[in-house]
Amino acid sequence: MTISRILASTVLLGALSVFAPLTYAKTCELTIAGNDAMQYDKQSLEVAADCTEVKLTLTHTGKLPAAAMGHNWVLTETAVFQAVATAGTSAGLANDYVPKDDKRVIAHTKIIGGGESTSVTFSTSALKKGGDYTFFCSFPGHWSVMKGKLTFG
Ligand code: CU1
């Protein structure tokens, strides 16, 4: 192999590694449900390594109104989820119990009541492979039981 060939293949490999991630997009769909007994139907969610985007749909399978038994879905790093949940309580229902413009919030849905559903789409560029993420409902008093782990990769 000549020097110029080695150089050419090095350049080609470099170009491929730069452009390969732009050649596809994959939206992965996740679903979760909350009920009138203050429970999610899942304690863990997995996002495959090749997902570039996640569309999470939350359904409230109960009958109670949002003011009494509202649910949302909030994603943060596990290390900060309790602090974000506490800040969410202060933010109030008008802000879906999510602190405004808080960079610790990776994604969140609005608060919904019984019979409703909502979804949020977010890029996995905000997630690190193997990172420790927790999803939870930030309605006051719910996050201690309505929570689970999200894994990526
Ligand atoms: Cu909830």
PDB file of C-alpha atoms and ligand atoms in Angstrom:
ATOM      1  CA  MET A   1       0.000   0.000   0.000  1.00  0.00           C
ATOM      2  CA  THR A   2       1.428   3.372  -0.983  1.00  0.00           C
ATOM      3  CA  ILE A   3       1.442   6.395   1.256  1.00  0.00           C
ATOM      4  CA  SER A   4      -1.120   8.163  -0.910  1.00  0.00           C
ATOM      5  CA  ARG A   5      -3.479   5.180  -0.664  1.00  0.00           C
ATOM      6  CA  ILE A   6      -3.171   5.119   3.093  1.00  0.00           C
ATOM      7  CA  LEU A   7      -3.879   8.835   3.174  1.00  0.00           C
ATOM      8  CA  ALA A   8      -6.859   8.442   0.852  1.00  0.00           C
ATOM      9  CA  SER A   9      -8.449   5.736   2.984  1.00  0.00           C
ATOM     10  CA  THR A  10      -7.828   7.743   6.147  1.00  0.00           C
ATOM     11  CA  VAL A  11      -9.599  10.724   4.605  1.00  0.00           C
ATOM     12  CA  LEU A  12     -12.453   8.494   3.426  1.00  0.00           C
ATOM     13  CA  LEU A  13     -12.904   6.959   6.892  1.00  0.00           C
ATOM     14  CA  GLY A  14     -12.879  10.406   8.438  1.00  0.00           C
ATOM     15  CA  ALA A  15     -15.536  11.607   6.016  1.00  0.00           C
ATOM     16  CA  LEU A  16     -17.716   8.567   6.710  1.00  0.00           C
ATOM     17  CA  SER A  17     -17.555   9.017  10.458  1.00  0.00           C
ATOM     18  CA  VAL A  18     -18.562  12.666  10.078  1.00  0.00           C
ATOM     19  CA  PHE A  19     -21.446  12.111   7.673  1.00  0.00           C
ATOM     20  CA  ALA A  20     -22.797   8.718   8.724  1.00  0.00           C
ATOM     21  CA  PRO A  21     -24.912  10.072  11.599  1.00  0.00           C
ATOM     22  CA  LEU A  22     -26.637  12.488   9.221  1.00  0.00           C
ATOM     23  CA  THR A  23     -27.680   9.840   6.749  1.00  0.00           C
ATOM     24  CA  TYR A  24     -30.583   8.518   8.787  1.00  0.00           C
ATOM     25  CA  ALA A  25     -33.097   9.555  11.395  1.00  0.00           C
ATOM     26  CA  LYS A  26     -35.057   7.140  13.509  1.00  0.00           C
ATOM     27  CA  THR A  27     -37.936   8.134  15.760  1.00  0.00           C
ATOM     28  CA  CYS A  28     -38.602   5.512  18.416  1.00  0.00           C
ATOM     29  CA  GLU A  29     -42.019   5.432  20.036  1.00  0.00           C
ATOM     30  CA  LEU A  30     -42.570   4.783  23.726  1.00  0.00           C
ATOM     31  CA  THR A  31     -45.880   4.560  25.556  1.00  0.00           C
ATOM     32  CA  ILE A  32     -46.776   4.739  29.229  1.00  0.00           C
ATOM     33  CA  ALA A  33     -50.067   5.005  31.094  1.00  0.00           C
ATOM     34  CA  GLY A  34     -51.070   6.540  34.416  1.00  0.00           C
ATOM     35  CA  ASN A  35     -54.213   5.700  36.390  1.00  0.00           C
ATOM     36  CA  ASP A  36     -56.464   6.964  39.174  1.00  0.00           C
ATOM     37  CA  ALA A  37     -54.483   4.908  41.717  1.00  0.00           C
ATOM     38  CA  MET A  38     -51.426   7.145  41.167  1.00  0.00           C
ATOM     39  CA  GLN A  39     -49.460   4.543  39.259  1.00  0.00           C
ATOM     40  CA  TYR A  40     -47.608   4.285  35.974  1.00  0.00           C
ATOM     41  CA  ASP A  41     -47.942   0.966  34.169  1.00  0.00           C
ATOM     42  CA  LYS A  42     -44.157   0.821  33.608  1.00  0.00           C
ATOM     43  CA  GLN A  43     -41.147   1.178  35.892  1.00  0.00           C
ATOM     44  CA  SER A  44     -38.592   1.218  33.083  1.00  0.00           C
ATOM     45  CA  LEU A  45     -38.322   2.416  29.486  1.00  0.00           C
ATOM     46  CA  GLU A  46     -35.594   1.541  27.011  1.00  0.00           C
ATOM     47  CA  VAL A  47     -34.388   3.642  24.108  1.00  0.00           C
ATOM     48  CA  ALA A  48     -32.273   1.714  21.601  1.00  0.00           C
ATOM     49  CA  ALA A  49     -28.873   3.120  20.662  1.00  0.00           C
ATOM     50  CA  ASP A  50     -29.887   3.844  17.050  1.00  0.00           C
ATOM     51  CA  CYS A  51     -32.865   6.063  17.944  1.00  0.00           C
ATOM     52  CA  THR A  52     -32.212   9.675  16.991  1.00  0.00           C
ATOM     53  CA  GLU A  53     -35.526  10.874  18.391  1.00  0.00           C
ATOM     54  CA  VAL A  54     -38.026   9.619  20.942  1.00  0.00           C
ATOM     55  CA  LYS A  55     -41.783  10.106  20.820  1.00  0.00           C
ATOM     56  CA  LEU A  56     -43.261   9.394  24.240  1.00  0.00           C
ATOM     57  CA  THR A  57     -47.034   9.119  24.553  1.00  0.00           C
ATOM     58  CA  LEU A  58     -48.662   9.284  27.974  1.00  0.00           C
ATOM     59  CA  THR A  59     -52.238   8.100  28.433  1.00  0.00           C
ATOM     60  CA  HIS A  60     -54.331   8.667  31.546  1.00  0.00           C
ATOM     61  CA  THR A  61     -56.520   5.590  31.839  1.00  0.00           C
ATOM     62  CA  GLY A  62     -58.453   6.891  34.855  1.00  0.00           C
ATOM     63  CA  LYS A  63     -61.501   9.134  35.235  1.00  0.00           C
ATOM     64  CA  LEU A  64     -60.373  11.785  37.732  1.00  0.00           C
ATOM     65  CA  PRO A  65     -59.778  15.354  36.513  1.00  0.00           C
ATOM     66  CA  ALA A  66     -56.282  16.839  36.132  1.00  0.00           C
ATOM     67  CA  ALA A  67     -56.692  19.061  39.204  1.00  0.00           C
ATOM     68  CA  ALA A  68     -57.235  16.036  41.452  1.00  0.00           C
ATOM     69  CA  MET A  69     -55.208  13.241  39.843  1.00  0.00           C
ATOM     70  CA  GLY A  70     -53.224  14.865  37.040  1.00  0.00           C
ATOM     71  CA  HIS A  71     -50.273  13.087  35.496  1.00  0.00           C
ATOM     72  CA  ASN A  72     -47.381  14.143  33.317  1.00  0.00           C
ATOM     73  CA  TRP A  73     -44.077  12.596  32.250  1.00  0.00           C
ATOM     74  CA  VAL A  74     -40.844  14.387  33.022  1.00  0.00           C
ATOM     75  CA  LEU A  75     -37.329  13.167  32.184  1.00  0.00           C
ATOM     76  CA  THR A  76     -34.161  14.260  33.981  1.00  0.00           C
ATOM     77  CA  GLU A  77     -30.860  12.780  35.079  1.00  0.00           C
ATOM     78  CA  THR A  78     -31.481  10.638  38.156  1.00  0.00           C
ATOM     79  CA  ALA A  79     -29.149  12.784  40.270  1.00  0.00           C
ATOM     80  CA  VAL A  80     -31.392  15.844  39.930  1.00  0.00           C
ATOM     81  CA  PHE A  81     -34.893  14.400  39.650  1.00  0.00           C
ATOM     82  CA  GLN A  82     -35.948  15.050  43.251  1.00  0.00           C
ATOM     83  CA  ALA A  83     -34.768  18.656  43.070  1.00  0.00           C
ATOM     84  CA  VAL A  84     -36.638  19.167  39.789  1.00  0.00           C
ATOM     85  CA  ALA A  85     -39.768  17.521  41.223  1.00  0.00           C
ATOM     86  CA  THR A  86     -39.654  19.882  44.209  1.00  0.00           C
ATOM     87  CA  ALA A  87     -39.175  22.893  41.934  1.00  0.00           C
ATOM     88  CA  GLY A  88     -42.079  21.594  39.828  1.00  0.00           C
ATOM     89  CA  THR A  89     -44.431  21.698  42.805  1.00  0.00           C
ATOM     90  CA  SER A  90     -43.634  25.403  43.241  1.00  0.00           C
ATOM     91  CA  ALA A  91     -44.163  26.030  39.508  1.00  0.00           C
ATOM     92  CA  GLY A  92     -47.825  25.071  39.855  1.00  0.00           C
ATOM     93  CA  LEU A  93     -50.469  23.534  37.610  1.00  0.00           C
ATOM     94  CA  ALA A  94     -50.397  26.498  35.198  1.00  0.00           C
ATOM     95  CA  ASN A  95     -46.822  25.412  34.341  1.00  0.00           C
ATOM     96  CA  ASP A  96     -47.672  21.701  34.349  1.00  0.00           C
ATOM     97  CA  TYR A  97     -45.703  21.400  37.618  1.00  0.00           C
ATOM     98  CA  VAL A  98     -42.459  21.781  35.652  1.00  0.00           C
ATOM     99  CA  PRO A  99     -39.949  24.537  36.484  1.00  0.00           C
ATOM    100  CA  LYS A 100     -39.842  26.987  33.572  1.00  0.00           C
ATOM    101  CA  ASP A 101     -36.782  27.055  31.284  1.00  0.00           C
ATOM    102  CA  ASP A 102     -34.983  24.597  33.543  1.00  0.00           C
ATOM    103  CA  LYS A 103     -32.091  23.000  31.644  1.00  0.00           C
ATOM    104  CA  ARG A 104     -32.195  19.957  33.922  1.00  0.00           C
ATOM    105  CA  VAL A 105     -35.504  18.976  32.286  1.00  0.00           C
ATOM    106  CA  ILE A 106     -34.625  16.861  29.246  1.00  0.00           C
ATOM    107  CA  ALA A 107     -38.238  16.441  28.136  1.00  0.00           C
ATOM    108  CA  HIS A 108     -41.734  16.679  29.583  1.00  0.00           C
ATOM    109  CA  THR A 109     -45.380  16.420  28.648  1.00  0.00           C
ATOM    110  CA  LYS A 110     -48.188  18.602  29.931  1.00  0.00           C
ATOM    111  CA  ILE A 111     -50.417  17.498  32.808  1.00  0.00           C
ATOM    112  CA  ILE A 112     -53.452  15.514  31.713  1.00  0.00           C
ATOM    113  CA  GLY A 113     -56.555  14.168  33.420  1.00  0.00           C
ATOM    114  CA  GLY A 114     -58.541  10.958  33.085  1.00  0.00           C
ATOM    115  CA  GLY A 115     -59.322   9.854  29.520  1.00  0.00           C
ATOM    116  CA  GLU A 116     -56.734  12.146  27.962  1.00  0.00           C
ATOM    117  CA  SER A 117     -53.440  11.475  26.256  1.00  0.00           C
ATOM    118  CA  THR A 118     -50.494  13.626  25.256  1.00  0.00           C
ATOM    119  CA  SER A 119     -47.071  13.165  23.730  1.00  0.00           C
ATOM    120  CA  VAL A 120     -43.664  14.762  23.552  1.00  0.00           C
ATOM    121  CA  THR A 121     -40.904  14.288  20.983  1.00  0.00           C
ATOM    122  CA  PHE A 122     -37.273  14.936  21.868  1.00  0.00           C
ATOM    123  CA  SER A 123     -33.848  14.323  20.402  1.00  0.00           C
ATOM    124  CA  THR A 124     -31.602  11.652  21.875  1.00  0.00           C
ATOM    125  CA  SER A 125     -28.694  14.055  21.442  1.00  0.00           C
ATOM    126  CA  ALA A 126     -29.573  15.193  24.974  1.00  0.00           C
ATOM    127  CA  LEU A 127     -28.916  11.651  26.260  1.00  0.00           C
ATOM    128  CA  LYS A 128     -25.608   9.934  26.943  1.00  0.00           C
ATOM    129  CA  LYS A 129     -25.336   6.225  26.223  1.00  0.00           C
ATOM    130  CA  GLY A 130     -25.391   4.369  29.517  1.00  0.00           C
ATOM    131  CA  GLY A 131     -26.470   7.516  31.405  1.00  0.00           C
ATOM    132  CA  ASP A 132     -28.682   7.309  34.490  1.00  0.00           C
ATOM    133  CA  TYR A 133     -32.078   8.867  33.753  1.00  0.00           C
ATOM    134  CA  THR A 134     -35.287   8.953  35.751  1.00  0.00           C
ATOM    135  CA  PHE A 135     -38.777   9.699  34.457  1.00  0.00           C
ATOM    136  CA  PHE A 136     -41.483  10.764  36.859  1.00  0.00           C
ATOM    137  CA  CYS A 137     -44.825  12.482  37.315  1.00  0.00           C
ATOM    138  CA  SER A 138     -44.256  15.909  38.854  1.00  0.00           C
ATOM    139  CA  PHE A 139     -47.823  16.342  40.130  1.00  0.00           C
ATOM    140  CA  PRO A 140     -47.393  17.152  43.848  1.00  0.00           C
ATOM    141  CA  GLY A 141     -46.954  13.994  45.873  1.00  0.00           C
ATOM    142  CA  HIS A 142     -46.812  11.666  42.881  1.00  0.00           C
ATOM    143  CA  TRP A 143     -43.100  11.486  42.104  1.00  0.00           C
ATOM    144  CA  SER A 144     -42.239   9.323  45.115  1.00  0.00           C
ATOM    145  CA  VAL A 145     -44.176   6.425  43.552  1.00  0.00           C
ATOM    146  CA  MET A 146     -44.710   7.441  39.916  1.00  0.00           C
ATOM    147  CA  LYS A 147     -41.169   7.110  38.669  1.00  0.00           C
ATOM    148  CA  GLY A 148     -38.896   4.787  36.741  1.00  0.00           C
ATOM    149  CA  LYS A 149     -35.599   4.492  34.931  1.00  0.00           C
ATOM    150  CA  LEU A 150     -34.967   5.293  31.297  1.00  0.00           C
ATOM    151  CA  THR A 151     -31.987   3.715  29.602  1.00  0.00           C
ATOM    152  CA  PHE A 152     -30.339   4.692  26.327  1.00  0.00           C
ATOM    153  CA  GLY A 153     -27.968   2.541  24.308  1.00  0.00           C
TER     154      GLY A 153
HETATM  155 CU   CU1 B   1     -49.283  11.839  38.558  1.00  0.00          CU
END
